[in-house]
C-alpha cells in the first residue's frame, strides 16, 4: 500500500485560509484586470509600430521605438531634467515635512496646533488643477502676487514660470506646497509611536536636544523616512499635472519631464515612442524605488 | 373572454413596435466642437428626422487630443462610430493611422447641389487621390482689435505691420482700458506647444499674402526668402525686443491665449469664425473689430486666412454605413448649413437668410475681403510634421536666447531644416 503524499506547505496554507483567499479573490482579479494588465499592454505596445499600435494585430518592430527615443536628444534632456527635479523635490519634501512634523510635535506650537496641522494638510486635499492654476497666477509676470511682494520689498523680480532659469524653482515650490502636508502626516503618525523612555534616558545622560534628535528620535523615524522618500520618489518621477497646468513643458523645453513628453508623443499619434517612453519611466521608477529602499533599509541610523 | 379579445391586438402592437425598433437607427458622430457642436448636431437631428423619422443623430464631443486616440483606437478595433467630424488635417492623420477612412468620391459625385464649393475646398478634402471628407465648414481666421481701445488711443484698425507696432505701443503705454494700471499688452499670442507658435506664424505669413510658411510643394524651405524672413523675424521680435506680448506667452496655448483676450489683457488678437458668436454675446460683448491680417510690405495683398476645412468622414467599418453616408450628404444642404453657421459660426455656403447676423458674424459669413488659404503642406509632404516640430523647437530656443544677428539665425535655421527635410524625403 502506497502512502499518500503530504500536502505541500503552500497548499496547506491556502487550504487553511481558504475563506480569506475566497474573499480576496475578486479584488485580486480586479487588480490584475485594471492594474497589471494595462501595464503589460503598454509594455507590449512599446514594441509596436505607431501606425498599427491600436490594431488588433499590431506590427512589432523590436527595439526600434527605444532606439528612436534614446537617439532623440530632447528625450535625453527630458530624462536629465526629470531626474534633477525628482532629486531636488524628494530631498526638499522629506526634509520640510520632517522639520514641520518636529515643530508640530514639539511644545512650541501648542497654541494653534490644529490650525497649523490643517494649514499644511489642506493643499493635499485641494484639487491639483485648482491649486496649480492659483500658483500660475501668483507667478504671473505682471500682476502675480509673488512679484508684487518682491517689488514692494524692493527686491528683483522673479522670472517664475516664464524664465528657463527660474522655472524649476517655481515648480518645486508649487509642488512642495501641494505635497509636503502628506509627508508631514506620515511623520506625525510615526512620532506618536516613539518610545519616550529612550528620550528621557538620553536626557538624564546629559544629551543635548540636537543629539537626542539626531541619535534617538531620527533612528526611530526610519519607517516614516523610508515610506516618505520612496513615495516621493515615485510621485516626482511621474510629475505631470503641474506641467500641463503651468508650463506645457516650457519655456524652451526646460520642464519637459518624461511623463509630459510621452503624453505629447501620444498626442502626435507617435504611440510606439510614447509607450517606449512610458516603459522606460516605469523601469526607472521600479529600479530607483528598489535602490532607494535598499539604501535606506541598509543604513545604520544609530 | 377579455384576454382572448385583446391578445391579438396586443400581439400586433408588439410586433409593430419590434419592427419599428428594428428599422430605427442611431447614428453616432464623434467631433471636438464642444457645446456649439453638440447644439448644432441636436438641431441637425431635428431637421433630419423630418424626412427620416427612424434615424436619430447623437453627437459626442471630445477634447481634440482625446478625439485622436479614441477615433484611432475605435476604428482599429472595429468599434468605430458612424461618422467622424473634424479638420481635414486631423482626418488625414486618422487615415494614416488606420487606412480605414472611406473614399467619398462617388458619394460626392451623386450630390447635385454643390456649386458653392470651390476647387480649393475640394482639393483640401482630397488626400492621396481619395476624398476623405465632405467639406462642411470653412475655417476662417481674421485679425481683431478691441474697438474701445482703438478709440481710447486715437487709432483706427491697423492695416500694416507698422500700424500694429505703433498701436501695440499705445495699448501698452496709454492705459487703453482706463483702469489706471499698466496691465495691458499689444498682442495676444501663443507659443507653448509645437503647433502654437507655428500656427501664429502661419497666420501672419498667409495674412500678408504669402503662399507657404515653411516648405513649398517642392520641399524647399522658404523661411529665408526675403518676405518670409521679414515676417518671421518681426513676429519673433514681439517676444524678444518689442515685448508687445505678455512674458508668460511662452507657456500659453489656446486656453491661456483666450484668457488673455477675453480677460482684457491684450488689444489685438486672432479671431476665428467660431469665436464671434460667443464674443458678440459675452466675454468681449461685441467690443472688437475684425479685419484682414496686417500687410508687412507695401504692395502686399493682405488677407483673412482660410485656415482649414472641417468636414465629415465615414469609417469603412461604420456600423450603419449607408445611413451614415446619407446623413453626411445632408450636411451640405441649405438647412444644415444654416444651422452650422448659426451654431458653429462657419459654413461652406451662404445662400440663406443672414439678416439677423451681427456685423462681426457677417464679416465671415459674407466675406467681402481678400482670402488666402493655408497651403496644407502635411497633405503633400510626409516629412512636414517632423520638420515643423524642429522649426518650433529652434524658435523657442531663439526666444529664450535671442540671437544678436537674426539674419544669420534664419539662414542657419533654413539650412538645418532643409537638411532635415531632405533626409526625411530620402
XYZ file of C-alpha atoms in Angstrom:
728
model
C 0.000 0.000 0.000
C 1.433 3.396 -1.033
C 1.350 6.187 1.447
C -0.437 9.406 0.461
C 1.967 12.267 -0.434
C 1.871 15.017 2.223
C 0.283 18.264 1.037
C 2.871 20.979 0.102
C 3.201 23.722 2.670
C 1.795 26.453 0.375
C -1.224 24.328 -0.481
C -1.752 23.559 3.160
C -1.595 27.273 3.981
C -4.051 28.112 1.219
C -6.455 25.458 2.375
C -6.178 26.675 5.924
C -7.040 30.244 4.949
C -9.383 29.285 2.105
C -12.211 31.575 3.222
C -9.845 34.523 3.418
C -8.469 33.785 -0.051
C -12.003 33.473 -1.352
C -12.830 36.962 -0.113
C -9.595 38.411 -1.515
C -10.024 36.751 -4.912
C -12.406 39.291 -6.514
C -10.159 42.195 -5.542
C -7.066 40.374 -6.725
C -8.824 39.787 -10.045
C -9.662 43.496 -10.293
C -6.052 44.441 -9.569
C -4.855 42.116 -12.326
C -7.502 43.333 -14.752
C -7.271 47.078 -14.186
C -3.830 47.417 -12.612
C -1.444 44.912 -14.089
C -2.987 44.231 -17.483
C -2.790 47.867 -18.705
C 0.869 47.972 -17.659
C 1.605 44.746 -19.517
C -0.339 46.022 -22.528
C 1.565 49.322 -22.623
C 4.874 47.475 -22.402
C 3.803 45.252 -25.295
C 2.787 48.308 -27.345
C 6.189 49.889 -26.798
C 7.484 47.246 -29.224
C 4.794 48.000 -31.842
C 4.889 50.414 -34.753
C 2.906 53.582 -34.068
C 0.719 53.235 -37.137
C -0.530 49.804 -36.091
C -0.325 50.093 -32.309
C -4.081 50.163 -31.822
C -4.928 47.493 -34.320
C -5.949 44.032 -33.210
C -2.699 42.637 -34.637
C -0.049 45.341 -34.344
C 3.209 45.125 -36.303
C 6.038 44.597 -33.872
C 9.301 46.399 -34.585
C 11.507 45.048 -31.805
C 13.542 47.719 -30.060
C 13.086 50.330 -32.785
C 10.966 52.652 -30.638
C 13.535 52.514 -27.853
C 16.360 53.208 -30.319
C 14.404 56.189 -31.615
C 13.773 57.748 -28.216
C 17.327 57.230 -26.979
C 18.637 58.848 -30.192
C 16.370 61.841 -29.513
C 18.425 64.499 -27.738
C 15.228 66.030 -26.384
C 14.341 62.763 -24.638
C 17.785 62.607 -23.061
C 17.339 66.197 -21.884
C 13.892 65.227 -20.602
C 15.368 62.271 -18.697
C 18.012 64.516 -17.180
C 15.610 67.239 -16.064
C 13.174 64.649 -14.663
C 15.911 63.124 -12.509
C 17.171 66.534 -11.372
C 13.672 67.700 -10.488
C 12.947 64.441 -8.642
C 16.163 64.579 -6.620
C 15.539 68.172 -5.526
C 11.864 67.581 -4.779
C 12.360 64.360 -2.793
C 15.039 65.866 -0.561
C 13.123 69.108 -0.015
C 9.742 67.485 0.608
C 11.080 64.926 3.083
C 13.261 67.496 4.861
C 10.500 70.117 5.094
C 7.963 67.532 6.231
C 10.314 66.236 8.902
C 11.049 69.741 10.159
C 7.388 70.701 10.161
C 6.377 67.486 11.944
C 9.016 68.017 14.632
C 7.763 71.579 15.088
C 4.126 70.478 15.320
C 5.038 67.702 17.750
C 7.062 69.999 19.971
C 5.718 72.306 22.611
C 6.491 75.431 20.557
C 3.269 75.309 18.540
C 0.876 74.226 21.254
C -1.330 77.196 20.565
C -2.978 76.860 17.188
C -1.573 73.373 16.663
C -4.770 72.214 14.971
C -4.733 75.246 12.703
C -1.153 74.577 11.620
C -1.879 70.887 11.015
C -4.882 71.841 8.926
C -2.937 74.507 7.059
C -0.260 72.063 5.969
C -2.719 69.336 5.031
C -5.295 71.448 3.176
C -3.246 71.675 -0.053
C -3.125 67.855 -0.153
C -6.894 67.648 -0.463
C -7.155 70.666 -2.776
C -7.698 69.502 -6.372
C -4.318 69.548 -8.166
C -5.511 71.605 -11.099
C -7.162 74.269 -8.950
C -4.073 74.624 -6.780
C -1.672 74.889 -9.687
C -3.837 77.420 -11.526
C -3.598 79.657 -8.464
C 0.185 79.222 -8.418
C 0.297 80.055 -12.095
C -1.469 83.343 -11.438
C 0.770 84.030 -8.456
C 3.799 83.724 -10.741
C 2.285 85.963 -13.417
C 4.863 88.468 -14.580
C 2.528 91.466 -14.499
C 0.046 91.121 -11.714
C 1.190 87.991 -9.853
C 1.381 88.103 -6.065
C 4.989 86.863 -5.962
C 6.403 89.788 -7.916
C 4.049 92.224 -6.204
C 5.562 91.258 -2.839
C 9.122 91.281 -4.190
C 8.533 94.651 -5.820
C 7.122 96.180 -2.641
C 10.226 94.996 -0.769
C 12.485 96.497 -3.402
C 13.775 93.062 -4.414
C 14.484 91.988 -8.005
C 11.625 90.421 -9.943
C 11.303 86.622 -10.050
C 11.109 85.106 -13.550
C 8.708 82.415 -12.328
C 7.490 80.033 -14.984
C 8.320 82.379 -17.883
C 12.087 82.101 -17.443
C 14.199 78.998 -18.071
C 16.485 79.918 -15.178
C 13.719 80.038 -12.577
C 11.012 77.689 -13.794
C 12.295 74.588 -11.957
C 12.448 76.516 -8.686
C 8.930 77.797 -9.318
C 7.556 74.294 -9.889
C 9.447 72.787 -6.941
C 7.886 75.439 -4.662
C 4.367 74.831 -6.001
C 4.696 71.072 -5.609
C 6.244 71.444 -2.154
C 3.142 73.382 -1.087
C 0.965 70.712 -2.613
C 2.579 67.559 -1.199
C 4.518 68.350 1.964
C 1.404 68.009 4.127
C 1.017 64.358 3.206
C 4.585 63.520 4.215
C 4.180 65.579 7.396
C 1.168 63.492 8.441
C 3.182 60.283 7.949
C 5.966 61.667 10.159
C 3.473 62.811 12.805
C 1.897 59.366 12.876
C 5.300 57.759 13.334
C 6.084 60.233 16.111
C 3.091 59.023 18.101
C 4.808 55.640 18.287
C 8.167 56.875 19.609
C 9.304 55.431 22.904
C 9.550 58.404 25.332
C 11.715 56.346 27.709
C 14.610 56.442 25.248
C 14.493 60.231 25.029
C 14.258 60.573 28.794
C 17.201 58.210 29.325
C 19.305 60.257 26.883
C 18.246 63.441 28.659
C 19.316 62.004 32.029
C 22.643 61.083 30.437
C 23.059 64.778 29.581
C 22.494 64.613 25.826
C 21.633 67.937 24.181
C 18.310 68.365 22.326
C 20.118 68.184 18.978
C 21.991 64.978 19.902
C 18.774 63.418 21.206
C 17.009 64.252 17.958
C 19.867 63.000 15.822
C 20.674 59.793 17.719
C 17.377 58.891 19.421
C 14.411 60.348 17.550
C 15.636 60.137 13.964
C 16.556 56.414 14.050
C 13.067 55.663 15.334
C 11.602 57.602 12.407
C 13.257 55.321 9.890
C 9.985 53.668 8.774
C 8.418 57.046 8.030
C 11.529 58.345 6.290
C 11.663 55.240 4.105
C 7.972 55.369 3.233
C 8.044 59.102 2.515
C 11.235 59.000 0.462
C 10.033 56.064 -1.631
C 6.607 57.544 -2.123
C 8.040 60.963 -3.028
C 10.462 59.367 -5.466
C 7.625 57.621 -7.275
C 5.477 60.746 -7.218
C 8.053 63.179 -8.584
C 9.440 60.846 -11.242
C 5.916 60.780 -12.676
C 5.352 64.565 -12.423
C 2.708 65.564 -14.950
C -0.214 67.671 -13.698
C 1.839 70.670 -12.619
C 3.472 70.751 -16.046
C 0.326 70.526 -18.104
C -1.352 73.200 -15.995
C 1.515 75.641 -15.520
C 4.210 75.344 -18.182
C 3.274 72.948 -21.010
C 6.846 71.638 -20.823
C 8.349 75.081 -21.377
C 9.769 77.574 -21.573
C 12.076 76.174 -24.230
C 11.517 72.546 -23.054
C 13.020 73.261 -19.615
C 10.192 71.391 -17.823
C 9.603 68.766 -20.486
C 9.514 65.879 -17.995
C 9.231 62.326 -19.311
C 5.529 61.911 -18.486
C 4.660 65.084 -20.355
C 6.928 64.281 -23.287
C 5.321 60.844 -23.598
C 1.904 62.500 -23.462
C 2.925 64.855 -26.271
C 4.170 61.952 -28.376
C 0.861 60.224 -27.762
C -0.949 63.378 -28.815
C 1.058 63.383 -32.048
C -0.006 59.774 -32.699
C 3.555 58.501 -32.095
C 2.098 55.751 -29.919
C 5.062 53.395 -30.112
C 7.509 56.064 -28.974
C 5.096 57.285 -26.293
C 4.786 53.757 -24.893
C 8.563 53.268 -25.073
C 8.977 56.431 -23.006
C 6.319 55.273 -20.538
C 8.005 51.874 -20.267
C 11.399 53.499 -19.722
C 9.872 55.626 -16.974
C 8.242 52.561 -15.438
C 11.562 50.680 -15.335
C 13.285 53.760 -13.939
C 10.685 54.111 -11.187
C 10.978 50.419 -10.295
C 14.767 50.452 -10.251
C 15.213 53.712 -8.341
C 12.489 52.814 -5.848
C 14.096 49.479 -5.099
C 17.538 51.090 -4.905
C 16.364 53.827 -2.527
C 14.532 51.317 -0.358
C 17.614 49.112 -0.255
C 19.864 52.040 0.721
C 17.507 53.325 3.402
C 16.991 49.879 4.892
C 20.716 49.127 4.993
C 21.756 52.441 6.502
C 22.786 52.276 10.138
C 20.669 55.021 11.663
C 22.090 54.942 15.152
C -63.144 36.385 -22.540
C -61.440 39.791 -22.310
C -57.939 38.324 -22.565
C -58.814 36.478 -25.768
C -60.214 39.660 -27.233
C -57.155 41.792 -26.523
C -54.449 39.232 -27.157
C -54.338 39.543 -30.992
C -54.300 43.349 -30.800
C -51.563 43.334 -28.162
C -49.522 40.868 -30.212
C -49.903 43.011 -33.322
C -48.839 46.129 -31.423
C -45.834 44.282 -30.033
C -44.838 43.073 -33.487
C -45.208 46.558 -34.947
C -43.094 48.147 -32.253
C -40.450 45.430 -32.739
C -40.433 46.123 -36.469
C -40.066 49.862 -35.842
C -37.242 49.251 -33.410
C -35.526 47.038 -35.964
C -35.600 49.772 -38.630
C -34.718 52.641 -36.237
C -31.088 53.589 -36.336
C -28.965 55.827 -34.188
C -26.024 57.449 -35.932
C -23.212 58.445 -33.615
C -20.897 61.321 -34.582
C -17.610 61.949 -32.800
C -16.306 65.533 -33.003
C -14.369 68.107 -30.983
C -16.622 71.144 -31.365
C -17.756 71.285 -27.738
C -21.126 72.746 -26.796
C -21.542 74.626 -30.086
C -21.097 71.371 -31.974
C -23.465 69.462 -29.714
C -26.120 72.146 -30.240
C -25.541 72.016 -33.983
C -25.956 68.236 -34.138
C -29.054 68.434 -31.934
C -30.578 70.894 -34.408
C -29.480 68.672 -37.308
C -31.177 65.735 -35.612
C -34.475 67.623 -35.530
C -34.110 68.717 -39.155
C -33.101 65.269 -40.366
C -35.901 63.484 -38.517
C -38.476 65.416 -40.525
C -37.536 63.320 -43.551
C -36.008 60.371 -41.720
C -38.077 59.754 -38.593
C -36.388 56.431 -37.888
C -32.939 57.891 -37.660
C -31.570 59.616 -34.586
C -28.345 61.589 -34.594
C -26.244 61.535 -31.437
C -23.058 63.518 -31.164
C -20.220 63.145 -28.701
C -17.621 65.875 -28.279
C -14.097 65.056 -27.089
C -11.154 67.368 -26.417
C -9.111 67.287 -29.621
C -6.209 65.253 -28.222
C -8.585 62.625 -26.832
C -10.562 62.614 -30.078
C -7.479 61.337 -31.950
C -6.765 58.459 -29.634
C -10.369 57.395 -29.332
C -11.087 57.514 -33.058
C -7.930 55.633 -33.993
C -8.464 53.006 -31.315
C -12.150 52.590 -32.195
C -11.566 52.249 -35.931
C -8.688 49.841 -35.448
C -10.717 47.648 -33.115
C -13.881 47.629 -35.245
C -15.856 49.668 -32.745
C -15.928 52.809 -34.874
C -18.612 55.491 -34.618
C -20.823 56.039 -37.655
C -19.265 59.360 -38.555
C -16.265 61.394 -37.509
C -16.124 65.166 -37.798
C -13.035 67.351 -37.629
C -10.477 69.445 -39.513
C -9.199 67.893 -42.725
C -5.589 67.558 -41.487
C -6.761 65.604 -38.454
C -8.717 63.223 -40.642
C -5.538 62.766 -42.704
C -3.819 61.604 -39.531
C -6.682 59.218 -38.837
C -6.351 57.844 -42.363
C -2.572 57.467 -41.966
C -3.036 55.592 -38.710
C -5.920 53.363 -39.734
C -6.249 53.301 -43.529
C -9.971 52.891 -42.928
C -11.463 56.262 -43.846
C -13.901 55.851 -46.736
C -13.251 57.343 -50.139
C -16.275 59.615 -50.641
C -15.748 60.458 -54.328
C -18.793 58.505 -55.501
C -21.000 59.997 -52.808
C -19.753 63.460 -53.643
C -20.429 62.875 -57.345
C -24.011 61.942 -56.518
C -24.670 65.352 -54.873
C -26.296 67.724 -57.362
C -26.406 70.887 -55.241
C -22.713 71.652 -54.674
C -21.789 74.566 -56.948
C -20.969 76.648 -53.864
C -17.838 74.552 -53.240
C -14.667 75.950 -54.785
C -11.866 73.898 -56.309
C -9.751 74.723 -53.276
C -12.454 73.324 -50.988
C -12.475 70.076 -52.917
C -8.678 69.924 -53.100
C -8.453 70.189 -49.317
C -10.880 67.308 -48.930
C -8.723 65.080 -51.112
C -5.762 63.097 -49.837
C -3.785 60.569 -51.854
C -6.441 60.629 -54.590
C -9.220 59.849 -52.128
C -11.899 62.185 -50.928
C -11.589 61.621 -47.199
C -14.078 64.279 -46.035
C -17.092 66.065 -47.392
C -16.167 69.736 -46.812
C -18.743 71.287 -44.478
C -17.232 74.310 -42.711
C -14.524 76.684 -43.924
C -12.296 77.770 -41.042
C -11.615 81.490 -41.393
C -9.352 83.495 -39.147
C -9.072 87.248 -39.173
C -7.155 89.850 -37.184
C -9.082 91.519 -34.384
C -8.681 94.602 -32.223
C -10.606 95.968 -29.247
C -12.712 98.784 -30.712
C -12.906 100.789 -27.483
C -9.145 100.563 -27.052
C -8.532 101.853 -30.562
C -10.851 104.775 -29.809
C -9.128 105.410 -26.481
C -5.687 105.705 -28.070
C -6.941 107.587 -31.146
C -6.127 104.900 -33.697
C -8.060 103.186 -36.444
C -7.919 99.476 -37.274
C -4.301 98.554 -38.147
C -3.696 97.687 -41.779
C 0.092 97.299 -41.855
C 2.718 95.826 -39.561
C 3.931 99.367 -38.831
C 0.418 100.185 -37.672
C 0.402 97.089 -35.462
C 3.669 98.072 -33.782
C 2.522 101.639 -33.228
C -0.869 100.582 -31.859
C 0.770 97.921 -29.671
C 2.962 100.528 -28.071
C -0.054 102.698 -27.319
C -2.047 99.746 -25.989
C 0.765 99.022 -23.547
C 1.561 102.565 -22.507
C -1.619 104.614 -22.786
C -3.922 102.655 -20.442
C -6.498 101.872 -23.143
C -8.879 100.187 -20.677
C -8.751 103.198 -18.385
C -8.225 101.259 -15.158
C -5.193 103.301 -14.167
C -2.864 100.292 -14.265
C -0.142 99.281 -16.691
C -1.647 95.853 -17.213
C -2.334 95.652 -20.948
C -0.391 94.248 -23.884
C -0.411 94.879 -27.577
C -0.927 91.422 -28.958
C -2.183 88.031 -27.745
C -0.075 85.149 -28.965
C 0.659 81.540 -28.014
C 3.909 79.613 -28.094
C 3.744 76.645 -25.715
C 3.034 73.582 -27.831
C 4.597 72.583 -31.151
C 1.637 73.851 -33.148
C 1.090 77.073 -31.205
C 3.875 79.379 -32.319
C 3.952 77.943 -35.831
C 0.204 78.484 -36.068
C 0.632 82.167 -35.238
C 3.444 82.485 -37.768
C 1.216 80.800 -40.350
C -1.475 83.413 -39.787
C 0.853 86.402 -40.130
C 2.525 84.826 -43.169
C -0.609 83.865 -45.087
C -2.246 87.050 -43.845
C 0.308 89.182 -45.687
C -0.377 87.244 -48.860
C 2.446 84.682 -48.947
C 1.669 81.165 -50.136
C 3.904 78.990 -47.941
C 5.253 79.355 -44.426
C 7.931 76.718 -44.095
C 8.092 74.325 -47.039
C 6.974 74.854 -50.612
C 5.432 71.985 -52.613
C 8.891 71.068 -53.986
C 10.173 70.533 -50.462
C 12.221 73.743 -50.390
C 12.492 75.642 -47.116
C 11.208 79.177 -47.659
C 11.803 80.932 -44.322
C 14.979 82.630 -45.580
C 13.304 84.218 -48.599
C 13.158 87.996 -48.075
C 9.421 88.441 -47.447
C 9.193 85.315 -45.288
C 12.276 86.336 -43.363
C 10.724 89.691 -42.523
C 7.531 88.124 -41.144
C 9.449 85.537 -39.124
C 11.918 87.988 -37.599
C 9.277 90.607 -36.814
C 6.978 88.095 -35.093
C 9.921 86.720 -33.098
C 10.834 90.245 -32.026
C 7.401 90.557 -30.411
C 8.852 88.240 -27.752
C 12.465 89.323 -27.663
C 12.788 93.056 -28.262
C 9.448 94.769 -28.855
C 7.959 92.936 -25.862
C 4.420 93.632 -27.024
C 3.197 90.237 -25.824
C 2.742 89.007 -22.233
C 6.015 87.467 -20.969
C 4.072 84.342 -19.981
C 3.080 83.785 -23.626
C 5.881 81.210 -23.941
C 3.727 78.965 -21.732
C 0.468 79.831 -23.450
C -1.559 77.519 -25.588
C -5.086 78.191 -26.883
C -6.769 78.204 -23.463
C -4.312 80.699 -21.997
C -4.380 82.867 -25.124
C -8.152 83.076 -24.830
C -7.797 84.091 -21.181
C -5.555 86.955 -22.265
C -8.023 88.048 -24.955
C -11.224 87.608 -23.003
C -9.685 88.915 -19.782
C -8.924 92.227 -21.499
C -5.154 91.972 -21.290
C -4.304 92.247 -24.991
C -5.806 94.554 -27.583
C -5.039 92.709 -30.837
C -5.623 89.040 -31.453
C -6.698 86.230 -33.726
C -10.440 85.953 -34.348
C -11.737 82.636 -35.635
C -15.170 82.425 -37.218
C -16.187 80.167 -34.349
C -15.231 82.816 -31.741
C -17.558 85.532 -32.963
C -20.881 84.315 -31.620
C -19.511 83.997 -28.094
C -17.529 87.234 -28.223
C -20.539 89.137 -29.510
C -22.724 87.889 -26.679
C -20.293 87.715 -23.764
C -16.574 87.920 -22.954
C -15.892 90.888 -25.297
C -19.552 91.900 -25.589
C -19.101 92.880 -29.203
C -16.247 95.286 -28.407
C -13.998 94.158 -31.239
C -13.384 94.928 -34.888
C -12.316 92.251 -37.354
C -10.211 92.819 -40.425
C -7.505 91.300 -42.575
C -4.114 90.398 -41.143
C -1.564 93.206 -41.393
C 0.488 93.719 -44.542
C 4.217 93.556 -43.883
C 5.379 95.342 -47.021
C 3.812 97.911 -49.267
C 2.168 96.105 -52.131
C 1.358 93.044 -50.043
C -2.211 91.949 -50.617
C -3.195 91.266 -47.028
C -5.985 88.821 -46.323
C -8.182 86.890 -43.969
C -6.785 83.382 -43.687
C -8.663 80.225 -44.544
C -7.005 78.007 -42.007
C -8.573 74.748 -42.945
C -11.707 72.868 -43.642
C -13.844 70.932 -41.245
C -15.631 68.033 -42.742
C -17.396 64.790 -42.161
C -15.800 61.396 -42.754
C -17.153 57.875 -42.610
C -15.054 54.959 -41.339
C -15.010 51.865 -43.563
C -16.241 49.865 -40.587
C -19.006 52.275 -39.528
C -21.914 50.274 -38.039
C -24.591 51.933 -40.225
C -22.616 52.850 -43.298
C -25.428 53.564 -45.775
C -27.347 55.718 -43.333
C -24.118 57.487 -42.387
C -23.344 58.355 -45.989
C -26.856 59.714 -46.499
C -26.541 61.885 -43.391
C -23.076 63.071 -44.445
C -24.556 64.361 -47.710
C -27.380 66.045 -45.786
C -24.762 68.271 -44.085
C -24.310 70.142 -47.360
C -27.994 71.045 -47.676
C -29.148 74.606 -47.144
C -30.885 73.888 -43.828
C -27.931 72.029 -42.364
C -25.542 74.750 -43.489
C -27.717 77.472 -41.976
C -27.712 75.537 -38.699
C -23.950 75.222 -38.966
C -23.476 78.960 -39.385
C -25.893 79.649 -36.567
C -24.292 77.261 -34.070
C -20.642 76.979 -35.024
C -20.163 80.214 -36.989
C -18.924 78.588 -40.175
C -20.328 77.064 -43.353
C -19.372 76.478 -46.962
C -22.481 78.001 -48.481
C -24.133 81.345 -47.877
C -27.358 81.208 -49.892
C -29.670 81.554 -46.922
C -31.131 84.286 -44.742
C -28.492 86.168 -42.714
C -30.313 89.374 -41.856
C -30.143 88.658 -38.130
C -26.373 88.272 -38.036
C -24.192 90.925 -36.419
C -21.595 92.808 -38.476
C -18.859 90.718 -36.920
C -20.601 87.480 -37.909
C -21.332 88.767 -41.391
C -17.616 89.509 -41.778
C -17.011 85.762 -42.081
C -20.422 84.652 -43.345
C -20.441 87.041 -46.336
C -16.736 87.602 -46.944
C -16.039 90.852 -48.769
C -12.305 90.736 -48.198
C -9.295 89.068 -49.721
C -8.977 85.404 -48.676
C -5.738 83.449 -48.583
C -5.823 79.737 -47.797
C -3.274 77.589 -45.983
C -1.050 75.565 -48.284
C -1.822 72.340 -46.330
C 1.767 71.009 -46.524
C 1.019 67.914 -44.457
C -1.209 66.610 -47.244
C 1.632 66.631 -49.781
C 4.801 66.246 -47.728
C 5.003 63.393 -45.241
C 8.166 64.867 -43.661
C 6.382 68.088 -42.777
C 5.358 67.299 -39.159
C 8.921 66.453 -38.137
C 10.388 69.480 -39.897
C 7.776 71.688 -38.287
C 8.479 70.238 -34.822
C 12.195 71.034 -35.210
C 11.328 74.508 -36.514
C 9.194 75.173 -33.443
C 11.879 73.896 -31.079
C 14.537 76.119 -32.628
C 12.274 79.154 -32.491
C 11.618 78.540 -28.798
C 15.378 78.393 -28.295
C 15.696 81.753 -30.053
C 13.051 83.299 -27.800
C 14.952 82.007 -24.779
C 18.342 83.146 -26.095
C 17.703 85.791 -28.764
C 20.416 85.803 -31.436
C 22.391 89.010 -31.989
C 22.087 88.571 -35.720
C 18.622 87.471 -36.772
C 19.603 87.151 -40.432
C 22.364 84.700 -39.592
C 19.976 82.802 -37.353
C 17.377 82.491 -40.101
C 19.993 81.403 -42.659
C 21.390 78.753 -40.315
C 17.939 77.536 -39.374
C 16.866 77.330 -43.009
C 19.958 75.289 -43.888
C 19.418 72.863 -40.999
C 15.726 72.431 -41.765
C 16.460 71.878 -45.454
C 18.910 69.146 -44.490
C 16.322 67.536 -42.239
C 13.604 67.784 -44.896
C 15.898 66.203 -47.499
C 16.871 63.394 -45.121
C 13.251 62.631 -44.336
C 12.331 62.771 -48.001
C 15.039 60.302 -48.941
